[in-house]
mmCIF file of C-alpha atoms in Angstrom:
data_model
loop_
_atom_site.group_PDB
_atom_site.id
_atom_site.type_symbol
_atom_site.label_atom_id
_atom_site.label_comp_id
_atom_site.label_asym_id
_atom_site.label_seq_id
_atom_site.Cartn_x
_atom_site.Cartn_y
_atom_site.Cartn_z
ATOM 1 C CA MET V 1 -9.844 -1.020 -3.399
ATOM 2 C CA ARG V 2 -12.752 -2.575 -5.303
ATOM 3 C CA ASN V 3 -12.745 -2.483 -9.104
ATOM 4 C CA VAL V 4 -14.854 -3.953 -11.906
ATOM 5 C CA VAL V 5 -13.694 -4.911 -15.388
ATOM 6 C CA ILE V 6 -16.246 -5.449 -18.172
ATOM 7 C CA LEU V 7 -14.961 -8.043 -20.633
ATOM 8 C CA ALA V 8 -15.987 -6.772 -24.073
ATOM 9 C CA GLY V 9 -13.623 -8.303 -26.600
ATOM 10 C CA GLY V 10 -15.893 -10.818 -28.295
ATOM 11 C CA ALA V 11 -16.935 -10.402 -31.910
ATOM 12 C CA GLY V 12 -20.287 -12.174 -31.590
ATOM 13 C CA THR V 13 -19.942 -14.031 -34.889
ATOM 14 C CA ARG V 14 -22.974 -16.226 -34.140
ATOM 15 C CA LEU V 15 -25.076 -13.056 -34.460
ATOM 16 C CA TRP V 16 -23.807 -12.353 -37.978
ATOM 17 C CA PRO V 17 -24.744 -10.636 -40.241
ATOM 18 C CA MET V 18 -25.860 -7.999 -37.717
ATOM 19 C CA THR V 19 -22.415 -8.165 -36.160
ATOM 20 C CA ARG V 20 -19.451 -7.030 -38.258
ATOM 21 C CA ASP V 21 -15.745 -6.407 -37.692
ATOM 22 C CA ASP V 22 -16.461 -2.783 -36.817
ATOM 23 C CA ARG V 23 -19.787 -3.508 -35.105
ATOM 24 C CA PRO V 24 -19.439 -6.179 -32.394
ATOM 25 C CA LYS V 25 -22.532 -7.451 -30.670
ATOM 26 C CA GLN V 26 -21.892 -5.541 -27.436
ATOM 27 C CA VAL V 27 -22.550 -2.188 -29.142
ATOM 28 C CA LEU V 28 -25.657 -3.271 -31.053
ATOM 29 C CA PRO V 29 -29.000 -2.014 -29.635
ATOM 30 C CA LEU V 30 -30.123 -5.502 -28.633
ATOM 31 C CA ALA V 31 -31.509 -4.712 -25.169
ATOM 32 C CA ALA V 32 -34.750 -2.766 -25.646
ATOM 33 C CA GLY V 33 -32.978 -0.245 -27.849
ATOM 34 C CA GLU V 34 -29.841 -0.028 -25.706
ATOM 35 C CA SER V 35 -26.531 -1.730 -26.354
ATOM 36 C CA LEU V 36 -25.483 -4.692 -24.252
ATOM 37 C CA LEU V 37 -22.361 -2.745 -23.237
ATOM 38 C CA ARG V 38 -24.409 0.217 -22.020
ATOM 39 C CA VAL V 39 -26.687 -2.097 -20.044
ATOM 40 C CA ALA V 40 -23.665 -3.858 -18.516
ATOM 41 C CA TYR V 41 -22.130 -0.522 -17.509
ATOM 42 C CA ASN V 42 -25.357 0.821 -16.032
ATOM 43 C CA ARG V 43 -25.751 -2.370 -13.998
ATOM 44 C CA LEU V 44 -22.571 -1.471 -12.087
ATOM 45 C CA ARG V 45 -23.861 1.826 -10.711
ATOM 46 C CA GLY V 46 -23.363 1.966 -6.966
ATOM 47 C CA LEU V 47 -21.024 -1.047 -6.864
ATOM 48 C CA VAL V 48 -17.754 0.870 -7.217
ATOM 49 C CA GLU V 49 -16.659 4.408 -8.006
ATOM 50 C CA PRO V 50 -16.965 5.263 -11.720
ATOM 51 C CA GLU V 51 -13.200 5.717 -12.008
ATOM 52 C CA ASN V 52 -12.803 2.084 -10.911
ATOM 53 C CA ILE V 53 -14.841 0.673 -13.801
ATOM 54 C CA TYR V 54 -12.769 -0.599 -16.737
ATOM 55 C CA VAL V 55 -13.568 -2.132 -20.110
ATOM 56 C CA CYS V 56 -11.198 -4.739 -21.519
ATOM 57 C CA THR V 57 -11.669 -5.043 -25.268
ATOM 58 C CA VAL V 58 -9.830 -5.638 -28.518
ATOM 59 C CA GLY V 59 -7.942 -2.490 -29.459
ATOM 60 C CA ALA V 60 -9.822 -2.266 -32.765
ATOM 61 C CA TYR V 61 -13.034 -1.778 -30.783
ATOM 62 C CA GLY V 62 -11.637 1.127 -28.759
ATOM 63 C CA ASP V 63 -13.430 3.812 -30.766
ATOM 64 C CA VAL V 64 -16.836 2.104 -30.661
ATOM 65 C CA VAL V 65 -16.464 1.546 -26.902
ATOM 66 C CA ARG V 66 -15.599 5.227 -26.388
ATOM 67 C CA LYS V 67 -18.588 6.265 -28.476
ATOM 68 C CA GLU V 68 -20.926 3.984 -26.519
ATOM 69 C CA LEU V 69 -19.527 4.957 -23.094
ATOM 70 C CA PRO V 70 -18.312 8.566 -23.452
ATOM 71 C CA GLU V 71 -18.142 8.935 -19.661
ATOM 72 C CA LEU V 72 -15.492 6.222 -19.447
ATOM 73 C CA GLY V 73 -12.025 7.637 -18.822
ATOM 74 C CA GLU V 74 -9.397 7.056 -21.512
ATOM 75 C CA HIS V 75 -7.219 5.167 -19.018
ATOM 76 C CA ASN V 76 -10.176 2.902 -18.192
ATOM 77 C CA ILE V 77 -10.098 1.175 -21.585
ATOM 78 C CA ILE V 78 -7.713 -1.772 -21.630
ATOM 79 C CA GLY V 79 -7.073 -2.645 -25.262
ATOM 80 C CA GLU V 80 -5.781 -6.029 -26.401
ATOM 81 C CA PRO V 81 -3.893 -5.941 -29.717
ATOM 82 C CA ALA V 82 -5.142 -9.457 -30.492
ATOM 83 C CA ARG V 83 -7.606 -11.966 -29.062
ATOM 84 C CA ARG V 84 -5.776 -14.479 -26.865
ATOM 85 C CA ASP V 85 -8.842 -15.849 -25.039
ATOM 86 C CA THR V 86 -10.074 -15.065 -21.546
ATOM 87 C CA ALA V 87 -7.051 -16.159 -19.490
ATOM 88 C CA ASN V 88 -4.878 -13.459 -21.006
ATOM 89 C CA ALA V 89 -7.670 -10.874 -20.958
ATOM 90 C CA VAL V 90 -8.233 -11.279 -17.207
ATOM 91 C CA GLY V 91 -4.497 -11.580 -16.591
ATOM 92 C CA LEU V 92 -3.759 -8.351 -18.445
ATOM 93 C CA ALA V 93 -6.598 -6.475 -16.765
ATOM 94 C CA SER V 94 -5.576 -7.773 -13.320
ATOM 95 C CA ALA V 95 -1.981 -6.679 -13.904
ATOM 96 C CA VAL V 96 -3.013 -3.249 -15.180
ATOM 97 C CA VAL V 97 -5.563 -2.552 -12.440
ATOM 98 C CA GLY V 98 -3.244 -3.871 -9.718
ATOM 99 C CA ARG V 99 -0.099 -2.106 -10.871
ATOM 100 C CA LYS V 100 -0.505 0.772 -8.396
ATOM 101 C CA ASP V 101 -2.632 -0.897 -5.734
ATOM 102 C CA PRO V 102 -1.207 -4.112 -4.263
ATOM 103 C CA ASP V 103 -4.526 -4.700 -2.486
ATOM 104 C CA ALA V 104 -6.708 -4.224 -5.578
ATOM 105 C CA VAL V 105 -9.766 -6.485 -5.676
ATOM 106 C CA VAL V 106 -11.145 -6.971 -9.181
ATOM 107 C CA ALA V 107 -14.510 -8.285 -10.359
ATOM 108 C CA PHE V 108 -14.896 -9.440 -13.962
ATOM 109 C CA VAL V 109 -18.318 -9.312 -15.612
ATOM 110 C CA GLY V 110 -19.499 -9.880 -19.165
ATOM 111 C CA SER V 111 -20.739 -7.378 -21.711
ATOM 112 C CA ASP V 112 -23.196 -9.749 -23.373
ATOM 113 C CA HIS V 113 -25.504 -10.814 -20.553
ATOM 114 C CA LEU V 114 -29.068 -9.773 -19.809
ATOM 115 C CA ILE V 115 -29.592 -10.028 -16.038
ATOM 116 C CA SER V 116 -32.561 -9.370 -13.784
ATOM 117 C CA PRO V 117 -33.225 -8.377 -11.110
ATOM 118 C CA GLU V 118 -30.165 -6.161 -11.072
ATOM 119 C CA ASP V 119 -30.292 -5.716 -7.287
ATOM 120 C CA GLU V 120 -29.615 -9.429 -6.877
ATOM 121 C CA PHE V 121 -26.725 -9.191 -9.336
ATOM 122 C CA ARG V 122 -25.143 -6.361 -7.365
ATOM 123 C CA ALA V 123 -25.703 -8.129 -4.050
ATOM 124 C CA ALA V 124 -23.932 -11.233 -5.358
ATOM 125 C CA ILE V 125 -20.952 -9.212 -6.604
ATOM 126 C CA VAL V 126 -20.715 -7.519 -3.198
ATOM 127 C CA SER V 127 -20.729 -10.963 -1.563
ATOM 128 C CA GLY V 128 -17.882 -11.931 -3.880
ATOM 129 C CA PHE V 129 -15.922 -8.845 -2.876
ATOM 130 C CA GLU V 130 -16.462 -9.681 0.785
ATOM 131 C CA VAL V 131 -15.266 -13.258 0.355
ATOM 132 C CA VAL V 132 -12.031 -12.138 -1.277
ATOM 133 C CA GLU V 133 -11.468 -9.426 1.324
ATOM 134 C CA GLN V 134 -11.781 -12.075 4.057
ATOM 135 C CA ARG V 135 -9.933 -14.838 2.192
ATOM 136 C CA ALA V 136 -7.032 -13.368 0.240
ATOM 137 C CA ARG V 137 -6.217 -16.631 -1.574
ATOM 138 C CA SER V 138 -9.733 -17.307 -2.827
ATOM 139 C CA LEU V 139 -10.797 -17.092 -6.448
ATOM 140 C CA VAL V 140 -14.537 -16.457 -6.633
ATOM 141 C CA THR V 141 -16.854 -17.449 -9.432
ATOM 142 C CA PHE V 142 -20.635 -17.100 -9.606
ATOM 143 C CA GLY V 143 -23.211 -19.807 -10.144
ATOM 144 C CA ILE V 144 -26.598 -19.315 -11.788
ATOM 145 C CA GLU V 145 -29.337 -21.699 -10.693
ATOM 146 C CA PRO V 146 -30.349 -23.568 -13.864
ATOM 147 C CA THR V 147 -33.929 -23.294 -15.068
ATOM 148 C CA HIS V 148 -33.651 -26.038 -17.697
ATOM 149 C CA PRO V 149 -31.140 -28.663 -18.860
ATOM 150 C CA HIS V 150 -28.988 -26.332 -20.962
ATOM 151 C CA THR V 151 -26.447 -28.128 -23.156
ATOM 152 C CA GLY V 152 -24.598 -25.017 -24.314
ATOM 153 C CA LEU V 153 -23.192 -23.954 -20.945
ATOM 154 C CA GLY V 154 -20.614 -25.281 -18.524
ATOM 155 C CA TYR V 155 -21.666 -26.264 -15.001
ATOM 156 C CA ILE V 156 -20.228 -25.873 -11.498
ATOM 157 C CA GLU V 157 -20.732 -28.604 -8.919
ATOM 158 C CA ARG V 158 -20.841 -26.985 -5.519
ATOM 159 C CA GLY V 159 -19.627 -28.584 -2.330
ATOM 160 C CA ALA V 160 -19.774 -27.571 1.333
ATOM 161 C CA PRO V 161 -20.730 -24.057 2.427
ATOM 162 C CA ILE V 162 -17.900 -21.862 3.705
ATOM 163 C CA GLU V 163 -18.593 -20.629 7.217
ATOM 164 C CA GLY V 164 -19.067 -16.894 7.600
ATOM 165 C CA THR V 165 -19.626 -16.285 3.875
ATOM 166 C CA LYS V 166 -22.261 -16.810 1.219
ATOM 167 C CA ALA V 167 -19.859 -18.979 -0.766
ATOM 168 C CA TYR V 168 -19.438 -22.708 -1.312
ATOM 169 C CA VAL V 169 -16.452 -24.846 -2.114
ATOM 170 C CA VAL V 170 -16.267 -25.748 -5.810
ATOM 171 C CA ASP V 171 -16.109 -29.521 -6.118
ATOM 172 C CA ARG V 172 -15.719 -29.637 -9.884
ATOM 173 C CA PHE V 173 -16.185 -27.741 -13.109
ATOM 174 C CA ARG V 174 -18.085 -29.673 -15.768
ATOM 175 C CA GLU V 175 -17.955 -29.135 -19.510
ATOM 176 C CA LYS V 176 -21.028 -28.548 -21.663
ATOM 177 C CA PRO V 177 -23.080 -31.732 -21.178
ATOM 178 C CA ASP V 178 -25.364 -33.691 -23.448
ATOM 179 C CA ARG V 179 -29.103 -33.518 -22.768
ATOM 180 C CA ALA V 180 -29.277 -36.604 -20.528
ATOM 181 C CA THR V 181 -26.325 -35.437 -18.411
ATOM 182 C CA ALA V 182 -27.773 -31.939 -18.080
ATOM 183 C CA GLU V 183 -31.028 -33.454 -16.831
ATOM 184 C CA GLU V 184 -29.070 -35.464 -14.252
ATOM 185 C CA TYR V 185 -27.340 -32.280 -13.087
ATOM 186 C CA LEU V 186 -30.663 -30.557 -12.523
ATOM 187 C CA ALA V 187 -32.052 -33.518 -10.618
ATOM 188 C CA THR V 188 -29.234 -33.429 -8.051
ATOM 189 C CA GLY V 189 -29.722 -29.758 -7.162
ATOM 190 C CA ARG V 190 -25.937 -29.415 -6.722
ATOM 191 C CA PHE V 191 -25.119 -27.895 -10.101
ATOM 192 C CA TRP V 192 -25.171 -24.278 -11.218
ATOM 193 C CA TRP V 193 -24.521 -22.759 -14.604
ATOM 194 C CA ASN V 194 -21.028 -21.327 -14.901
ATOM 195 C CA SER V 195 -21.590 -17.586 -15.365
ATOM 196 C CA GLY V 196 -18.054 -16.712 -16.480
ATOM 197 C CA MET V 197 -17.902 -13.921 -13.876
ATOM 198 C CA PHE V 198 -15.182 -13.717 -11.223
ATOM 199 C CA VAL V 199 -13.750 -11.795 -8.274
ATOM 200 C CA TRP V 200 -10.206 -12.018 -6.900
ATOM 201 C CA ARG V 201 -7.277 -10.032 -5.635
ATOM 202 C CA ALA V 202 -5.133 -8.945 -8.547
ATOM 203 C CA GLU V 203 -1.943 -10.166 -6.893
ATOM 204 C CA THR V 204 -3.510 -13.506 -6.008
ATOM 205 C CA VAL V 205 -4.498 -14.360 -9.564
ATOM 206 C CA LEU V 206 -1.113 -13.188 -10.880
ATOM 207 C CA SER V 207 0.637 -15.463 -8.365
ATOM 208 C CA VAL V 208 -1.539 -18.317 -9.671
ATOM 209 C CA PHE V 209 -0.402 -17.390 -13.184
ATOM 210 C CA ASP V 210 3.188 -17.605 -11.883
ATOM 211 C CA GLU V 211 2.573 -21.258 -11.043
ATOM 212 C CA LEU V 212 0.351 -22.317 -13.939
ATOM 213 C CA MET V 213 1.394 -19.990 -16.791
ATOM 214 C CA PRO V 214 4.784 -18.579 -15.745
ATOM 215 C CA GLU V 215 5.759 -17.240 -19.168
ATOM 216 C CA SER V 216 2.469 -15.390 -19.526
ATOM 217 C CA ALA V 217 2.734 -14.041 -15.974
ATOM 218 C CA THR V 218 6.183 -12.580 -16.656
ATOM 219 C CA ASN V 219 5.072 -11.020 -19.923
ATOM 220 C CA LEU V 220 1.852 -9.573 -18.519
ATOM 221 C CA ARG V 221 3.750 -7.954 -15.650
ATOM 222 C CA GLN V 222 6.193 -6.490 -18.159
ATOM 223 C CA VAL V 223 3.308 -4.945 -20.118
ATOM 224 C CA ALA V 224 1.739 -3.553 -16.932
ATOM 225 C CA SER V 225 5.060 -2.014 -15.848
ATOM 226 C CA VAL V 226 5.094 0.269 -18.915
ATOM 227 C CA TRP V 227 1.336 0.823 -19.133
ATOM 228 C CA ASP V 228 1.494 4.535 -18.339
ATOM 229 C CA THR V 229 4.527 5.201 -20.526
ATOM 230 C CA PRO V 230 5.122 5.800 -24.245
ATOM 231 C CA GLU V 231 6.460 2.238 -24.440
ATOM 232 C CA ARG V 232 3.034 0.692 -23.863
ATOM 233 C CA GLU V 233 1.880 0.131 -27.436
ATOM 234 C CA GLU V 234 5.188 -1.225 -28.712
ATOM 235 C CA THR V 235 5.596 -3.548 -25.714
ATOM 236 C CA LEU V 236 2.004 -4.736 -25.879
ATOM 237 C CA ALA V 237 2.180 -5.373 -29.622
ATOM 238 C CA GLY V 238 5.433 -7.274 -29.274
ATOM 239 C CA ILE V 239 4.314 -9.502 -26.409
ATOM 240 C CA TYR V 240 0.581 -10.023 -26.307
ATOM 241 C CA PRO V 241 -0.133 -11.703 -29.680
ATOM 242 C CA ASN V 242 2.418 -14.403 -28.816
ATOM 243 C CA LEU V 243 0.867 -15.410 -25.494
ATOM 244 C CA ARG V 244 -0.598 -18.882 -25.171
ATOM 245 C CA LYS V 245 -4.262 -18.764 -26.209
ATOM 246 C CA ILE V 246 -6.377 -20.426 -23.513
ATOM 247 C CA SER V 247 -9.538 -19.779 -21.500
ATOM 248 C CA VAL V 248 -9.415 -18.761 -17.859
ATOM 249 C CA ASP V 249 -11.468 -21.830 -16.919
ATOM 250 C CA TYR V 250 -8.895 -24.230 -18.379
ATOM 251 C CA ALA V 251 -5.831 -22.212 -17.386
ATOM 252 C CA VAL V 252 -6.756 -21.107 -13.882
ATOM 253 C CA MET V 253 -10.096 -22.073 -12.383
ATOM 254 C CA GLU V 254 -10.101 -25.820 -13.068
ATOM 255 C CA PRO V 255 -6.525 -26.562 -11.917
ATOM 256 C CA ALA V 256 -6.951 -24.281 -8.890
ATOM 257 C CA SER V 257 -10.146 -26.131 -7.940
ATOM 258 C CA GLN V 258 -8.151 -29.379 -8.108
ATOM 259 C CA GLY V 259 -5.643 -28.166 -5.523
ATOM 260 C CA LYS V 260 -2.789 -27.652 -7.977
ATOM 261 C CA VAL V 261 -1.911 -24.189 -6.624
ATOM 262 C CA ASP V 262 -1.912 -22.318 -3.329
ATOM 263 C CA ALA V 263 -5.363 -20.842 -3.883
ATOM 264 C CA ASP V 264 -8.897 -22.141 -3.569
ATOM 265 C CA VAL V 265 -11.898 -21.716 -5.845
ATOM 266 C CA VAL V 266 -15.291 -20.904 -4.371
ATOM 267 C CA VAL V 267 -18.674 -20.192 -5.872
ATOM 268 C CA VAL V 268 -21.202 -17.561 -4.812
ATOM 269 C CA PRO V 269 -24.825 -18.050 -5.894
ATOM 270 C CA MET V 270 -26.315 -15.352 -8.099
ATOM 271 C CA PRO V 271 -30.120 -15.799 -7.943
ATOM 272 C CA VAL V 272 -31.007 -13.977 -11.140
ATOM 273 C CA HIS V 273 -32.605 -14.553 -14.502
ATOM 274 C CA TRP V 274 -29.518 -14.703 -16.694
ATOM 275 C CA LEU V 275 -29.312 -14.813 -20.457
ATOM 276 C CA ASP V 276 -26.012 -15.151 -22.296
ATOM 277 C CA VAL V 277 -26.770 -13.403 -25.590
ATOM 278 C CA GLY V 278 -24.451 -15.518 -27.703
ATOM 279 C CA SER V 279 -26.679 -16.686 -30.556
ATOM 280 C CA TRP V 280 -29.847 -15.838 -32.452
ATOM 281 C CA ALA V 281 -31.791 -18.446 -30.499
ATOM 282 C CA ALA V 282 -30.655 -16.931 -27.195
ATOM 283 C CA LEU V 283 -31.400 -13.374 -28.276
ATOM 284 C CA ALA V 284 -34.806 -14.385 -29.614
ATOM 285 C CA GLY V 285 -35.725 -15.382 -26.083
ATOM 286 C CA THR V 286 -36.261 -11.648 -25.496
ATOM 287 C CA TYR V 287 -38.376 -11.120 -28.636
ATOM 288 C CA GLU V 288 -42.115 -10.890 -29.132
ATOM 289 C CA THR V 289 -43.814 -14.151 -30.084
ATOM 290 C CA ASP V 290 -46.901 -14.459 -32.261
ATOM 291 C CA ALA V 291 -49.597 -17.134 -32.058
ATOM 292 C CA CYS V 292 -47.545 -19.438 -34.315
ATOM 293 C CA GLY V 293 -44.358 -19.171 -32.273
ATOM 294 C CA ASN V 294 -42.618 -16.810 -34.693
ATOM 295 C CA ARG V 295 -40.346 -14.300 -32.979
ATOM 296 C CA THR V 296 -39.278 -10.824 -34.106
ATOM 297 C CA ASP V 297 -37.596 -7.872 -32.415
ATOM 298 C CA GLY V 298 -40.769 -5.792 -32.548
ATOM 299 C CA THR V 299 -39.672 -3.535 -35.416
ATOM 300 C CA THR V 300 -39.349 -6.164 -38.142
ATOM 301 C CA LEU V 301 -42.045 -6.072 -40.818
ATOM 302 C CA SER V 302 -43.114 -9.580 -41.810
ATOM 303 C CA CYS V 303 -45.842 -11.447 -43.659
ATOM 304 C CA LEU V 304 -45.979 -15.145 -42.808
ATOM 305 C CA LEU V 305 -48.277 -17.800 -44.231
ATOM 306 C CA ASP V 306 -48.443 -21.214 -42.613
ATOM 307 C CA SER V 307 -45.080 -20.511 -40.961
ATOM 308 C CA HIS V 308 -44.207 -21.514 -37.397
ATOM 309 C CA ASP V 309 -41.414 -21.193 -34.837
ATOM 310 C CA ASN V 310 -39.144 -18.915 -36.873
ATOM 311 C CA ILE V 311 -36.850 -16.064 -35.860
ATOM 312 C CA ILE V 312 -37.065 -13.105 -38.250
ATOM 313 C CA VAL V 313 -34.961 -9.945 -37.984
ATOM 314 C CA THR V 314 -34.176 -7.039 -40.284
ATOM 315 C CA ASP V 315 -32.369 -3.760 -39.641
ATOM 316 C CA ASP V 316 -34.550 -1.965 -42.208
ATOM 317 C CA PRO V 317 -38.027 -1.150 -40.806
ATOM 318 C CA ASP V 318 -39.365 -0.690 -44.366
ATOM 319 C CA HIS V 319 -38.156 -4.068 -45.609
ATOM 320 C CA LEU V 320 -40.811 -6.798 -45.663
ATOM 321 C CA VAL V 321 -39.767 -10.367 -44.891
ATOM 322 C CA ALA V 322 -42.331 -12.817 -46.333
ATOM 323 C CA ALA V 323 -42.393 -16.596 -45.956
ATOM 324 C CA VAL V 324 -44.687 -19.501 -46.832
ATOM 325 C CA GLY V 325 -44.637 -22.882 -45.107
ATOM 326 C CA LEU V 326 -41.435 -22.133 -43.218
ATOM 327 C CA ARG V 327 -40.774 -23.893 -39.925
ATOM 328 C CA GLY V 328 -37.967 -23.579 -37.428
ATOM 329 C CA HIS V 329 -35.700 -21.190 -39.338
ATOM 330 C CA ILE V 330 -33.689 -18.042 -38.698
ATOM 331 C CA ILE V 331 -33.912 -15.225 -41.259
ATOM 332 C CA VAL V 332 -31.714 -12.161 -40.764
ATOM 333 C CA HIS V 333 -31.707 -9.366 -43.329
ATOM 334 C CA THR V 334 -29.272 -6.448 -43.529
ATOM 335 C CA GLN V 335 -28.486 -3.981 -46.309
ATOM 336 C CA ASP V 336 -25.939 -6.270 -47.946
ATOM 337 C CA VAL V 337 -26.594 -9.770 -46.543
ATOM 338 C CA THR V 338 -29.571 -12.070 -46.100
ATOM 339 C CA MET V 339 -28.847 -15.092 -43.920
ATOM 340 C CA VAL V 340 -31.177 -18.111 -43.698
ATOM 341 C CA CYS V 341 -30.448 -20.968 -41.324
ATOM 342 C CA PRO V 342 -32.393 -23.804 -39.678
ATOM 343 C CA LEU V 343 -32.883 -22.963 -36.013
ATOM 344 C CA ALA V 344 -31.296 -26.294 -35.084
ATOM 345 C CA ASP V 345 -28.075 -25.193 -36.817
ATOM 346 C CA GLY V 346 -27.904 -21.776 -35.175
ATOM 347 C CA GLU V 347 -24.564 -22.540 -33.524
ATOM 348 C CA ARG V 348 -23.084 -23.128 -36.996
ATOM 349 C CA VAL V 349 -23.444 -19.480 -38.012
ATOM 350 C CA LYS V 350 -19.908 -19.079 -36.675
ATOM 351 C CA ASP V 351 -18.760 -21.670 -39.221
ATOM 352 C CA LEU V 352 -20.711 -19.858 -41.929
ATOM 353 C CA VAL V 353 -18.823 -16.653 -41.140
ATOM 354 C CA ALA V 354 -15.549 -18.516 -41.644
ATOM 355 C CA GLN V 355 -16.814 -19.703 -45.031
ATOM 356 C CA VAL V 356 -17.882 -16.185 -46.020
ATOM 357 C CA HIS V 357 -14.412 -14.978 -45.080
ATOM 358 C CA SER V 358 -12.877 -17.695 -47.261
ATOM 359 C CA ASP V 359 -15.097 -17.006 -50.272
ATOM 360 C CA HIS V 360 -15.466 -13.229 -50.090
ATOM 361 C CA ALA V 361 -12.499 -12.055 -48.010
ATOM 362 C CA ASP V 362 -13.718 -9.342 -45.629
ATOM 363 C CA LYS V 363 -16.345 -7.750 -47.895
ATOM 364 C CA TYR V 364 -19.308 -8.910 -45.792
ATOM 365 C CA LEU V 365 -17.569 -9.033 -42.433
#
């Protein structure tokens, strides 16, 4: 049976101070007044039955996920007691979804992407399902055709097409490149952005875990075996926080693509406009732009004199943000925090959050 899991455990610290411990980015109204999580859920309509849509998130976010998606069944929220990176998130979700259905096919999608057109997204996911249903030992990922030499994303180098499918062999995964390397990738026409979305059979990926992460595989199966019992929370809390913290790309996809396990990795093209909303610069790509290149979310009140190429956001529609002679900066205002940062240092907001935590404990987090 086909299933979809929305990965929604990230905190979104690079979008601080809008994001907080009890207000992760996926529930903020960042997509034309709707939350990214709601948009991600709505995008799945028609792909699978509603009861086969799951959200995997940090347990502390369970209440905000339920509030945002009240139609989601209680058993469709898979809560992690601690963040142990994407390998364990997909491993846990695969074990839980596949515990009753040995033939379960599971797609994993993000909760922080803006994607259009949605019909092309759904068609690509269906193609991924079809590949896995034909090729039980395949692990499918999705490639986004790059529109510019992005240095903040990983890349997939595709190889030969696979007969009878819309997939290609994955030759190699490449880490985030520098500008010159990214330009070389674009010039070849063989490289796609790594979307971080997947499809596989639950049992296939767990058997890959058996080979590559045997201790985690054993523990995840143990958790899944008691998932519908009163022992779940105690077992999960005792096991999960101690699992090796590692991404699914490093733990599974890269070694599998190198022939280190009895499974192959293939890539299906997803011809969409795709935006990973991971930073203020990325989010501002959806904002209105004035004649001087300043970008706001459309509700922010601002007064700018001789100021260019700034990103300005406030959550108070009556609060005026004023600037003189400012160029290339991010200004974010909330009730208790004002954050100012050069646009070029936008990725360092995550480091700033760590400093705020050190200096002020959790007061502003």
